Coordinates of C-alpha atoms in Angstrom, one line a residue:
Chain B
M246 CA -29.4 -11.9 20.1
A247 CA -32.8 -12.0 21.9
S248 CA -34.7 -15.0 20.8
A249 CA -38.0 -14.8 18.9
N250 CA -39.8 -16.4 21.8
E251 CA -38.3 -14.0 24.3
A252 CA -39.2 -11.0 22.1
A253 CA -42.8 -12.2 21.6
A254 CA -43.7 -10.4 24.8
A255 CA -42.8 -6.8 23.9
F256 CA -40.0 -5.4 25.9
C257 CA -39.0 -8.4 27.8
Y258 CA -36.4 -6.2 29.6
P259 CA -36.7 -2.9 31.4
H260 CA -37.7 -0.1 29.1
A261 CA -37.8 3.6 30.0
G262 CA -41.0 4.3 28.2
P263 CA -41.7 7.7 26.5
A264 CA -38.7 9.5 28.0
I265 CA -37.8 11.5 25.0
R266 CA -39.3 14.9 24.3
A267 CA -39.0 16.3 20.8
R268 CA -39.3 19.6 19.1
W269 CA -39.6 19.6 15.3
I270 CA -38.5 22.5 13.2
D271 CA -39.0 23.1 9.5
R272 CA -35.7 24.5 8.2
S273 CA -36.7 24.5 4.5
S274 CA -36.0 27.8 3.0
D275 CA -39.0 28.0 0.7
T276 CA -41.5 25.5 1.8
S277 CA -43.9 27.9 3.4
E278 CA -46.3 27.4 0.5
A279 CA -45.9 23.7 0.6
V280 CA -45.9 22.6 4.2
K281 CA -48.6 23.4 6.7
W282 CA -47.7 22.6 10.3
I283 CA -50.7 21.9 12.5
D284 CA -50.4 20.5 16.0
G285 CA -47.1 18.7 15.3
E286 CA -48.2 17.4 12.0
G287 CA -46.9 18.7 8.8
E288 CA -49.0 18.5 5.7
L289 CA -47.2 18.7 2.3
D290 CA -49.1 19.2 -0.8
K291 CA -47.2 17.2 -3.4
T292 CA -48.7 19.0 -6.3
S293 CA -47.9 22.4 -4.8
S294 CA -46.1 24.8 -7.1
A295 CA -43.6 25.6 -4.4
S296 CA -40.2 25.5 -5.9
S297 CA -38.5 23.4 -3.2
V298 CA -37.5 19.9 -4.1
V299 CA -36.0 19.2 -0.7
L300 CA -37.5 19.5 2.8
A301 CA -35.1 20.3 5.6
I302 CA -36.3 19.1 9.0
E303 CA -34.5 19.6 12.2
V304 CA -35.3 18.1 15.6
E305 CA -34.2 18.8 19.1
L306 CA -34.6 16.0 21.5
T307 CA -34.4 16.0 25.3
L308 CA -33.9 12.7 27.1
D309 CA -35.1 12.2 30.7
I310 CA -31.9 10.7 32.0
G311 CA -33.5 9.7 35.3
A312 CA -35.8 7.4 33.4
L313 CA -32.8 5.3 32.4
D314 CA -32.2 4.0 36.0
G315 CA -32.5 0.3 35.8
V316 CA -32.5 0.4 32.0
L317 CA -28.8 0.8 31.6
A318 CA -26.4 -1.6 33.3
A319 CA -24.8 -0.4 36.6
G320 CA -22.1 2.1 35.8
E321 CA -22.8 2.1 32.1
K322 CA -22.5 5.4 30.4
L323 CA -25.1 6.6 27.9
K324 CA -22.7 7.4 25.2
E325 CA -20.9 4.0 25.3
S326 CA -23.2 1.7 23.5
V327 CA -26.5 3.5 23.1
E328 CA -27.5 6.0 20.4
M329 CA -30.3 8.3 19.8
L330 CA -32.1 7.7 16.5
V331 CA -35.1 9.0 14.6
L332 CA -37.0 6.2 12.9
L333 CA -38.8 7.1 9.6
A334 CA -41.7 4.9 8.6
G335 CA -43.6 5.6 5.4
P336 CA -45.3 2.6 3.8
A337 CA -46.7 4.5 0.9
A338 CA -43.3 5.8 0.0
R339 CA -41.7 2.4 0.9
R340 CA -39.5 4.0 3.5
R341 CA -38.3 2.5 6.7
E342 CA -35.0 3.9 7.9
S343 CA -33.2 5.4 10.8
V344 CA -31.3 8.6 11.2
L345 CA -28.6 9.0 13.9
L346 CA -28.7 12.1 16.1
L347 CA -25.7 13.5 17.8
P348 CA -25.4 14.9 21.3
D349 CA -25.8 18.6 21.5
P350 CA -22.2 19.9 21.8
N351 CA -23.4 22.9 23.8
D352 CA -25.1 20.7 26.4
D353 CA -23.1 19.1 29.3
S354 CA -25.9 17.0 30.6
G355 CA -25.8 14.6 27.7
A356 CA -29.6 14.7 27.6
R357 CA -29.9 16.9 24.5
F358 CA -29.6 15.7 21.0
T359 CA -30.0 17.4 17.7
G360 CA -30.2 16.3 14.1
S361 CA -31.4 17.4 10.8
W362 CA -31.9 15.9 7.4
Q363 CA -33.2 16.6 4.0
L364 CA -36.0 14.8 2.3
E365 CA -36.4 14.8 -1.4
R366 CA -40.0 15.6 -2.3
S367 CA -39.9 13.1 -5.1
R368 CA -39.4 10.3 -2.5
L369 CA -42.3 11.3 -0.3
A370 CA -45.7 9.9 -0.4
G371 CA -48.5 9.1 2.0
N372 CA -47.7 9.6 5.6
I373 CA -44.2 9.6 6.9
V374 CA -43.9 9.2 10.6
F375 CA -40.8 10.3 12.5
T376 CA -40.3 8.7 15.9
P377 CA -37.4 9.3 18.3
S378 CA -36.0 6.1 19.7
L379 CA -33.1 5.4 22.1
V380 CA -31.5 2.2 20.8
R381 CA -28.6 0.0 21.9
T382 CA -26.1 -0.2 19.2
D383 CA -23.5 -2.5 20.8
R384 CA -23.8 -5.6 22.9
G385 CA -24.7 -4.7 26.5
P386 CA -23.1 -6.1 29.6
D387 CA -26.2 -7.3 31.4
A388 CA -28.3 -10.0 29.9
A389 CA -31.2 -9.1 32.1
L390 CA -31.4 -5.7 30.5
A391 CA -31.6 -4.7 26.8
A392 CA -28.4 -6.3 25.7
Y393 CA -28.6 -6.7 22.0
P394 CA -28.0 -4.3 19.1
G395 CA -31.2 -2.7 17.9
E396 CA -33.1 -3.1 21.1
E397 CA -34.9 0.0 22.2
L398 CA -34.4 1.6 25.6
A399 CA -36.8 4.6 25.4
D400 CA -39.2 6.1 23.0
S401 CA -41.3 9.2 22.6
L402 CA -44.8 10.5 22.4
D403 CA -43.7 13.4 20.3
S404 CA -43.5 11.8 16.9
L405 CA -44.0 13.9 13.8
T406 CA -46.3 12.9 11.0
L407 CA -45.6 14.4 7.6
K408 CA -48.7 14.0 5.5
V409 CA -48.0 14.1 1.8
T410 CA -51.3 15.0 0.3
E411 CA -52.4 15.4 -3.3
S412 CA -54.0 18.6 -4.0
K413 CA -57.7 18.2 -4.6
N414 CA -57.6 21.2 -6.9
E415 CA -56.8 19.1 -9.9
V416 CA -59.8 16.8 -9.5
A417 CA -62.4 18.5 -7.4
G418 CA -62.4 22.1 -8.0
D419 CA -61.1 23.6 -4.8
I420 CA -62.6 21.4 -2.1
D421 CA -60.6 19.4 0.4
I422 CA -62.9 16.4 1.0
R423 CA -62.4 14.4 4.2
W424 CA -64.3 11.4 5.5
I425 CA -64.4 11.4 9.2
E426 CA -66.6 9.9 12.0
F427 CA -68.6 12.8 13.4
P428 CA -69.4 11.1 16.7
K429 CA -65.7 10.7 17.3
D430 CA -64.1 13.5 15.4
R431 CA -66.7 16.2 15.3
P432 CA -69.2 15.6 18.1
A433 CA -70.7 19.0 17.8
D434 CA -71.9 18.1 14.3
V435 CA -73.5 14.8 15.2
G436 CA -76.8 14.8 13.4
N437 CA -75.4 16.3 10.3
A438 CA -74.4 14.3 7.3
W439 CA -71.8 16.7 5.9
V440 CA -70.4 20.0 6.9
I441 CA -68.6 22.6 4.8
E442 CA -66.1 24.8 6.4
A443 CA -64.5 27.8 4.6
A444 CA -62.0 30.1 6.1
S445 CA -62.2 33.8 5.2
N446 CA -58.9 33.5 3.3
S447 CA -57.6 31.6 0.3
D448 CA -57.2 28.3 2.2
P449 CA -59.3 25.6 0.4
P450 CA -62.7 24.9 2.0
K451 CA -63.1 21.6 3.7
L452 CA -66.0 19.3 3.1
F453 CA -66.4 16.8 6.0
L454 CA -68.5 13.8 5.3
D455 CA -69.7 11.6 8.2
S456 CA -68.4 8.1 7.5
S457 CA -70.3 6.7 10.5
I458 CA -73.6 6.9 8.5
K459 CA -74.3 3.4 7.4
D460 CA -73.6 2.9 3.7
F461 CA -73.0 6.6 3.1
H462 CA -69.4 6.1 2.1
V463 CA -70.3 3.0 0.1
T464 CA -73.1 4.7 -1.8
L465 CA -70.9 7.7 -2.8
H466 CA -68.1 5.4 -3.8
N467 CA -70.4 3.2 -5.8
Q468 CA -68.9 2.6 -9.2
T469 CA -71.8 0.9 -11.0
K470 CA -72.9 2.5 -14.2
G471 CA -76.2 2.8 -16.1
S472 CA -79.5 2.8 -14.5
S473 CA -79.1 0.8 -11.3
A474 CA -80.9 2.0 -8.2
L475 CA -77.6 2.5 -6.4
H476 CA -76.2 4.6 -9.2
K477 CA -79.3 6.8 -9.2
R478 CA -79.2 7.3 -5.5
R479 CA -75.5 8.2 -5.7
D480 CA -76.3 10.8 -8.4
L481 CA -78.9 12.4 -6.2
L482 CA -76.6 12.5 -3.2
L483 CA -73.8 14.0 -5.3
A484 CA -76.1 16.6 -6.8
T485 CA -77.5 17.5 -3.4
I486 CA -74.1 17.9 -1.8
A487 CA -72.7 19.8 -4.7
S488 CA -75.7 22.2 -4.8
E489 CA -75.6 22.9 -1.1
V490 CA -71.8 23.3 -1.0
Y491 CA -71.9 25.7 -3.9
T492 CA -74.7 27.8 -2.3
S493 CA -73.1 27.8 1.1
L494 CA -69.6 28.8 -0.2
A495 CA -71.0 31.5 -2.4
N496 CA -73.0 33.1 0.4
S497 CA -70.2 32.9 2.9
T498 CA -67.7 34.3 0.5
L499 CA -69.9 37.2 -0.4
S500 CA -70.5 37.9 3.3
N501 CA -66.9 37.8 4.2
L502 CA -66.0 39.9 1.2
S503 CA -68.5 42.7 2.0
A504 CA -67.2 42.7 5.6
D505 CA -63.7 43.2 4.4
V506 CA -64.4 46.0 2.0
G507 CA -64.3 48.8 4.6
D508 CA -62.8 52.0 3.4
D509 CA -60.9 50.4 0.5
E510 CA -62.9 51.1 -2.6
S511 CA -61.5 48.2 -4.5
G512 CA -62.5 46.0 -1.6
L513 CA -61.1 42.9 -3.2
S514 CA -58.1 41.4 -1.5
I515 CA -58.4 38.1 -3.4
G516 CA -56.4 37.4 -6.5
D517 CA -57.5 35.9 -9.7
D518 CA -56.2 32.5 -8.8
D519 CA -58.0 32.4 -5.4
W520 CA -60.8 29.9 -5.3
R521 CA -63.1 32.6 -3.9
R522 CA -62.5 34.7 -7.0
R523 CA -63.2 31.7 -9.3
L524 CA -66.3 30.9 -7.4
L525 CA -67.7 34.4 -7.5
D526 CA -66.8 34.7 -11.2
D527 CA -68.8 31.5 -11.8
V528 CA -71.8 32.8 -9.7
A529 CA -71.7 36.1 -11.5
N530 CA -71.6 34.5 -14.9
R531 CA -74.6 32.4 -14.1
L532 CA -76.7 35.2 -12.6
F533 CA -75.7 37.9 -15.2
P534 CA -75.0 35.9 -18.3
D535 CA -75.4 38.8 -20.7
C536 CA -72.6 40.9 -19.1
G537 CA -68.9 40.7 -19.5
I538 CA -67.2 39.1 -16.5
E539 CA -66.0 42.3 -14.9
E540 CA -69.5 43.9 -15.2
A541 CA -71.1 40.7 -14.0
F542 CA -68.9 40.6 -11.0
D543 CA -69.7 44.2 -10.1
N544 CA -73.4 43.4 -10.5
L545 CA -73.0 40.5 -8.2
L546 CA -71.4 42.6 -5.5
Q547 CA -74.1 45.3 -5.9
A548 CA -76.8 42.7 -5.7
H549 CA -75.4 41.4 -2.5
A550 CA -75.2 44.9 -1.1
D551 CA -78.8 45.7 -2.2
D552 CA -80.5 42.5 -0.9
P553 CA -78.4 39.6 0.3
V554 CA -81.4 37.5 1.1
E555 CA -82.8 37.7 -2.4
L556 CA -79.4 37.1 -3.9
S557 CA -78.9 34.1 -1.8
A558 CA -82.2 32.6 -3.1
K559 CA -81.0 33.2 -6.6
I560 CA -77.7 31.5 -5.9
A561 CA -79.5 28.5 -4.5
R562 CA -81.6 28.2 -7.7
A563 CA -78.5 28.6 -9.9
A564 CA -76.8 25.9 -7.8
Q565 CA -79.7 23.5 -8.4
L566 CA -79.5 24.0 -12.1
R567 CA -75.7 23.7 -12.1
S568 CA -75.7 20.4 -10.2
G569 CA -78.4 18.7 -12.2
L570 CA -80.4 18.2 -9.1
R571 CA -83.8 17.9 -10.9
K572 CA -82.7 15.2 -13.2
A573 CA -81.1 13.2 -10.4
L574 CA -84.2 13.6 -8.3
A575 CA -86.4 12.5 -11.1
G576 CA -84.3 9.3 -11.4
V577 CA -84.8 8.4 -7.8
V578 CA -88.5 9.3 -7.8
A579 CA -89.0 7.0 -10.9
L580 CA -87.4 4.2 -8.9
S581 CA -90.0 4.6 -6.1
D582 CA -92.7 4.3 -8.9
G583 CA -91.2 1.0 -9.9
G584 CA -89.4 2.5 -12.9
Chain J
M165 CA -59.6 38.7 -17.1
N166 CA -59.0 35.0 -17.6
A167 CA -60.3 33.8 -14.3
L168 CA -63.5 32.5 -15.7
R169 CA -61.8 30.6 -18.5
S170 CA -59.4 29.0 -16.1
F171 CA -62.2 28.2 -13.6
R172 CA -62.2 24.6 -12.7
S173 CA -65.6 24.6 -11.2
I174 CA -66.3 24.5 -7.6
L175 CA -67.5 21.0 -6.9
N176 CA -69.9 20.0 -9.5
P177 CA -71.3 16.4 -9.1
D178 CA -69.0 15.0 -11.8
Q179 CA -66.0 16.3 -10.0
L180 CA -67.2 15.1 -6.7
A181 CA -67.8 11.7 -8.1
E182 CA -64.3 11.7 -9.6
V183 CA -62.8 12.2 -6.1
L184 CA -65.1 9.8 -4.3
A185 CA -64.9 7.1 -6.9
A186 CA -61.6 5.7 -8.0
P187 CA -61.6 3.5 -11.1
P188 CA -63.4 2.7 -13.3
D189 CA -63.5 6.5 -13.9
E190 CA -59.8 6.2 -14.5
L191 CA -60.4 3.3 -16.9
D192 CA -62.7 5.5 -18.9
Q193 CA -60.0 8.1 -19.2
D194 CA -57.4 5.4 -19.9
R195 CA -54.8 7.5 -18.1
P196 CA -53.7 8.3 -14.6
K197 CA -55.9 10.9 -13.0
S198 CA -53.0 13.2 -12.3
L199 CA -51.8 13.4 -15.9
P200 CA -53.3 15.2 -18.8
A201 CA -55.2 13.1 -21.2
S202 CA -53.3 13.9 -24.3
Q203 CA -49.8 13.6 -23.1
P204 CA -47.8 10.5 -24.1
L205 CA -46.1 8.5 -21.4
D206 CA -42.7 9.9 -21.8
D207 CA -43.8 13.6 -21.7
S208 CA -46.0 12.9 -18.7
L209 CA -43.0 11.8 -16.7
A210 CA -41.0 14.9 -17.4
G211 CA -39.0 13.3 -20.2
S212 CA -37.2 11.0 -17.8
I213 CA -38.9 7.9 -19.2
D214 CA -38.7 6.5 -22.7
G215 CA -42.3 5.8 -23.4
D216 CA -41.6 3.7 -26.5
G217 CA -39.2 1.7 -24.4
V218 CA -41.8 1.0 -21.8
R219 CA -44.3 -0.1 -24.4
A220 CA -41.9 -2.3 -26.1
A221 CA -40.8 -3.9 -22.8
L222 CA -44.5 -4.5 -21.9
E223 CA -45.0 -6.2 -25.2
D224 CA -42.0 -8.4 -24.6
A225 CA -43.4 -9.3 -21.2
A226 CA -46.7 -10.2 -22.8
Q227 CA -44.9 -12.5 -25.2
I228 CA -43.3 -14.3 -22.3
A229 CA -46.5 -14.6 -20.5
S230 CA -48.3 -16.0 -23.6
G231 CA -45.6 -18.7 -24.0
V232 CA -46.7 -20.7 -21.0
D233 CA -49.7 -22.9 -20.4
R234 CA -52.0 -20.2 -19.1
S235 CA -54.6 -22.7 -17.8
D236 CA -52.1 -23.7 -15.1
P237 CA -51.5 -21.0 -12.4
K238 CA -48.3 -22.8 -11.5
Q239 CA -47.0 -22.2 -15.1
R240 CA -48.0 -18.5 -15.0
A241 CA -46.4 -17.6 -11.6
P242 CA -42.8 -18.1 -12.8
V243 CA -43.4 -15.5 -15.5
D244 CA -42.9 -12.8 -12.9
A245 CA -39.3 -13.6 -12.3
R246 CA -38.6 -13.6 -16.0
V247 CA -40.3 -10.2 -16.6
V248 CA -39.3 -8.2 -13.6
E249 CA -36.5 -6.5 -15.4
L250 CA -38.8 -5.6 -18.3
I251 CA -41.3 -4.0 -15.9
H252 CA -38.8 -2.1 -13.7
G253 CA -35.9 -1.4 -16.0
P254 CA -37.6 1.0 -18.5
L255 CA -39.4 2.7 -15.6
E256 CA -36.3 2.9 -13.3
A257 CA -36.4 6.6 -13.3
L258 CA -40.0 6.7 -12.1
T259 CA -40.1 8.8 -8.9
H260 CA -41.5 7.3 -5.7
Q261 CA -44.1 9.9 -5.7
A262 CA -45.3 8.9 -9.2
A263 CA -45.0 5.2 -8.3
S264 CA -47.2 5.7 -5.3
D265 CA -50.1 7.0 -7.5
P266 CA -52.6 4.2 -7.8
G267 CA -54.0 5.9 -10.9
F268 CA -50.7 5.5 -12.7
W269 CA -50.6 1.8 -12.2
T270 CA -54.2 1.3 -13.1
W271 CA -53.7 3.2 -16.3
L272 CA -50.5 1.4 -17.1
A273 CA -52.1 -2.0 -16.6
C274 CA -55.2 -1.2 -18.5
G275 CA -53.4 0.6 -21.3
P276 CA -49.9 -0.2 -22.4
G277 CA -49.6 -3.2 -20.1
R278 CA -53.0 -4.7 -20.8
A279 CA -51.8 -7.7 -22.8
F280 CA -49.2 -8.7 -20.2
T281 CA -51.5 -8.2 -17.2
W282 CA -54.2 -10.2 -18.8
M283 CA -52.0 -13.1 -19.9
R284 CA -50.2 -13.2 -16.6
W285 CA -53.3 -13.3 -14.5
S286 CA -56.2 -14.6 -16.6
D287 CA -56.5 -18.0 -18.3
R288 CA -59.2 -16.7 -20.6
D289 CA -59.0 -15.5 -24.2
P290 CA -58.9 -13.2 -25.9
V291 CA -57.0 -10.3 -24.4
P292 CA -59.4 -7.3 -24.1
A293 CA -59.0 -5.1 -27.1
D294 CA -59.1 -1.8 -25.2
S295 CA -59.6 -0.3 -21.8
A296 CA -63.4 -0.4 -22.2
A297 CA -63.2 -4.1 -22.8
V298 CA -61.0 -4.5 -19.8
D299 CA -63.6 -2.6 -17.8
A300 CA -66.3 -4.9 -19.0
A301 CA -64.2 -8.0 -18.3
L302 CA -63.3 -6.8 -14.8
N303 CA -66.9 -6.0 -14.0
A304 CA -68.0 -9.4 -15.1
K305 CA -69.4 -11.5 -12.3
G306 CA -66.7 -13.7 -10.7
S307 CA -63.8 -11.7 -12.2
Q308 CA -60.7 -12.6 -10.2
V309 CA -58.3 -10.3 -12.0
A310 CA -59.6 -6.8 -11.2
K311 CA -57.1 -6.1 -8.5
R312 CA -54.3 -7.0 -10.9
F313 CA -55.4 -4.1 -13.1
R314 CA -56.9 -1.6 -10.7
M315 CA -55.0 -0.4 -7.8
R316 CA -57.3 0.9 -5.1
S317 CA -54.6 2.3 -2.9
S318 CA -50.9 2.5 -2.6
S319 CA -51.0 0.4 0.5
L320 CA -48.6 -2.5 0.8
N321 CA -51.4 -4.9 0.1
G322 CA -52.7 -2.9 -2.9
V323 CA -49.2 -2.8 -4.4
S324 CA -48.4 -6.4 -3.8
R325 CA -51.6 -7.5 -5.7
H326 CA -51.1 -5.3 -8.7
A327 CA -49.6 -7.0 -11.7
L328 CA -47.1 -4.3 -12.5
A329 CA -46.6 -2.2 -9.3
R330 CA -45.5 -5.3 -7.3
L331 CA -42.7 -6.0 -9.8
W332 CA -41.6 -2.4 -10.1
W333 CA -41.4 -1.8 -6.3
L334 CA -39.6 -5.1 -5.9
G335 CA -37.0 -4.1 -8.5
D336 CA -36.7 -0.7 -6.8
S337 CA -36.2 -2.1 -3.4
L338 CA -33.4 -4.2 -4.7
D339 CA -31.8 -1.4 -6.6
G340 CA -32.3 -3.1 -9.9
D341 CA -30.7 -6.4 -8.9
Y342 CA -33.0 -8.5 -11.0
D343 CA -31.2 -11.8 -10.1
A344 CA -32.1 -11.1 -6.5
A345 CA -35.6 -10.1 -7.5
A346 CA -36.1 -13.4 -9.4
K347 CA -35.0 -15.3 -6.3
M348 CA -37.5 -13.5 -4.2
L349 CA -40.2 -14.3 -6.7
A350 CA -39.3 -17.9 -6.9
N351 CA -42.0 -18.5 -4.4
Q352 CA -44.9 -16.1 -4.6
D353 CA -45.9 -16.9 -1.0
V354 CA -42.5 -15.9 0.2
F355 CA -42.6 -12.7 -1.8
Q356 CA -46.0 -11.8 -0.3
A357 CA -44.9 -12.6 3.2
V358 CA -42.0 -10.2 2.9
Y359 CA -43.5 -7.4 0.8
E360 CA -47.0 -7.2 2.2
R361 CA -45.7 -6.3 5.6
E362 CA -44.0 -3.1 6.8
I363 CA -41.2 -5.0 8.1
G364 CA -40.3 -5.9 4.5
L365 CA -39.4 -2.3 4.0
A366 CA -36.5 -2.5 6.4
P367 CA -33.3 -1.8 4.5
G368 CA -31.4 -5.0 3.6
L369 CA -34.0 -7.4 5.0
S370 CA -35.1 -8.9 1.7
R371 CA -31.4 -9.4 0.6
T372 CA -30.6 -10.9 3.9
L373 CA -33.5 -13.3 3.6
I374 CA -32.5 -14.3 0.1
E375 CA -29.0 -15.0 1.4
V376 CA -29.8 -16.8 4.6
F377 CA -32.5 -19.0 3.1
S378 CA -30.9 -19.4 -0.3
L379 CA -34.2 -18.3 -1.9
G380 CA -34.5 -19.3 -5.5
E381 CA -32.2 -22.3 -4.9
N382 CA -33.7 -23.9 -1.9
L383 CA -37.4 -24.2 -2.1
I384 CA -39.1 -23.3 1.2
D385 CA -42.7 -23.8 1.9
G386 CA -44.5 -20.5 1.8
K387 CA -46.7 -21.2 4.8
T388 CA -43.7 -22.3 6.8
F389 CA -41.8 -19.2 5.8
R390 CA -44.7 -16.9 6.7
A391 CA -45.4 -18.5 10.1
Q392 CA -42.0 -19.6 11.2
I393 CA -39.8 -16.9 9.8
M394 CA -41.6 -13.7 9.0
R395 CA -43.9 -13.7 12.0
P396 CA -41.1 -14.1 14.5
I397 CA -39.1 -11.4 12.8
R398 CA -42.1 -9.1 13.1
Q399 CA -42.3 -9.9 16.7
L400 CA -38.7 -9.2 17.2
A401 CA -39.2 -5.9 15.4
S402 CA -41.5 -4.7 18.1
V403 CA -38.5 -4.4 20.4
T404 CA -35.6 -4.4 18.1
R405 CA -35.3 -1.5 15.7
I406 CA -34.3 -3.6 12.6
E407 CA -33.8 -0.5 10.5
A408 CA -31.0 0.5 12.8
L409 CA -29.1 -2.7 12.5
A410 CA -25.8 -3.1 10.6
P411 CA -25.9 -5.7 7.8
D412 CA -24.0 -8.3 9.9
E413 CA -26.3 -7.7 12.9
L414 CA -29.3 -8.1 10.7
R415 CA -27.9 -11.3 9.2
A416 CA -27.3 -12.6 12.8
L417 CA -30.9 -11.8 13.7
V418 CA -32.3 -13.6 10.7
K419 CA -30.0 -16.6 11.2
S420 CA -31.0 -16.8 14.9
V421 CA -34.7 -17.0 13.8
R422 CA -33.9 -19.7 11.3
V423 CA -32.0 -21.8 13.8
E424 CA -34.6 -21.3 16.5
R425 CA -37.6 -22.1 14.3
L426 CA -36.3 -24.5 11.8
G427 CA -33.6 -26.0 13.8
D428 CA -30.9 -25.9 11.0
V429 CA -27.9 -23.8 10.3

């Protein structure tokens, strides 16, 4: 067993470095509604209505055998006392475990490994990181090399992060809210405080808030109640953001919708449970309160076709009323008067 | 056309505030944010939990906590070992997903578990009568017990500070072995040193530590344990994949640290 003192300096023996390439595959039969795979990261909405209770993940690993020169003992074979593992680490789900991968039976080089496993959705939370790792499993012959069980010989840069998110739909309408640092994560938006992004489909819009603005996050997370100055400033910020987001999304949705209409008379490719439909229904109801919802919706589309600029101005006014911007503004103005 | 009636509003200020601010909004609702307001505990958890059993167990736990000299923290601390079964047992079927919801634990501590949480962690009287009183007490200047009621996140630190979540996850990690849990809780510093770190999640590590150090029988100084045992094990874990070790290999590793750092066998 390596001593604690020896191990204090990480890898006090030759280590092959990131010599493992990985390809992750989602084999779940019915998770297409639940898991989104983006740039090697899977995002799982734990409140999704997708029926699957189990995620099936498969991985294909390729090991750079040449990188093991000087890592294994002279004449030592890869299969003898070394195994390929995938380590799972998920603090929020209290998971830390390893999964053994087997050599690909169709590969003679001994460099390919495959494995698959199933994950119960009820045991997933937070971020689960899957990292390939080549690990010694039996005592090695050379004390100058990795010689003890558990010692790692090679790792990988191709880890997989499965993000288990909670749908914002239940608590925030249909907005996916994300705090990021604009200078680092969205340099093109430096100078803005928030940015709303909406795809022209049913994917939830994303509201990015710049956490690098001093006290922005703190102010919006302020939990004081009553009439404190901080509370009033927070209310004004919330009303301002809500009003702008509502206006922006309504306008972009109407524009995308009219562009999509084309020859199809019905024009609407969005379902009743689509956030865009719910948004436009809300706009229609506010602008045409005396009509039934179907008629109000038709009126809204017609108003957009007739004069989109005028309609946009009306939507902006409705958004102000809806978000209580005036009251929030009055509260802050009163503060500046010493109230 | 029911779309309008089912409309959940696109981001009005109240909803935005709900997302951005955690408790005390949850305290106002006296429920976890992910569960409907009117559902009783057992229905909320898909019928897998006996809500009455949970409430009764929490009342029993409060009785135990009230039976010690609450003015002395050293008297209050051992309560955990006596109640861990009461906290974990009735909620054993709780899924990890539900147990990783900070709102659930905040609600449980401020609602059904209010009396226990207060008596275990506060030396003041009386127990707040309702969640609003808890809210007021926690917001009072100098309150030291807020984190025992409100869980800000399901991080290891957040859990290990919460009055109920820490005991539930401990019981879960030991598969309901409450004797082992009591041994781990015999020294709160030892418990924190293991369960506040990711290394503490490694399968079998807590059981191995209990065995190798005879936790619960031999008293070990918490600071020594943290500095001389858990820190070296974390260092070892940077090169040794502890989660891949067989039980005897893990035992050998922990023993080697003990011998090297404490000089005994």
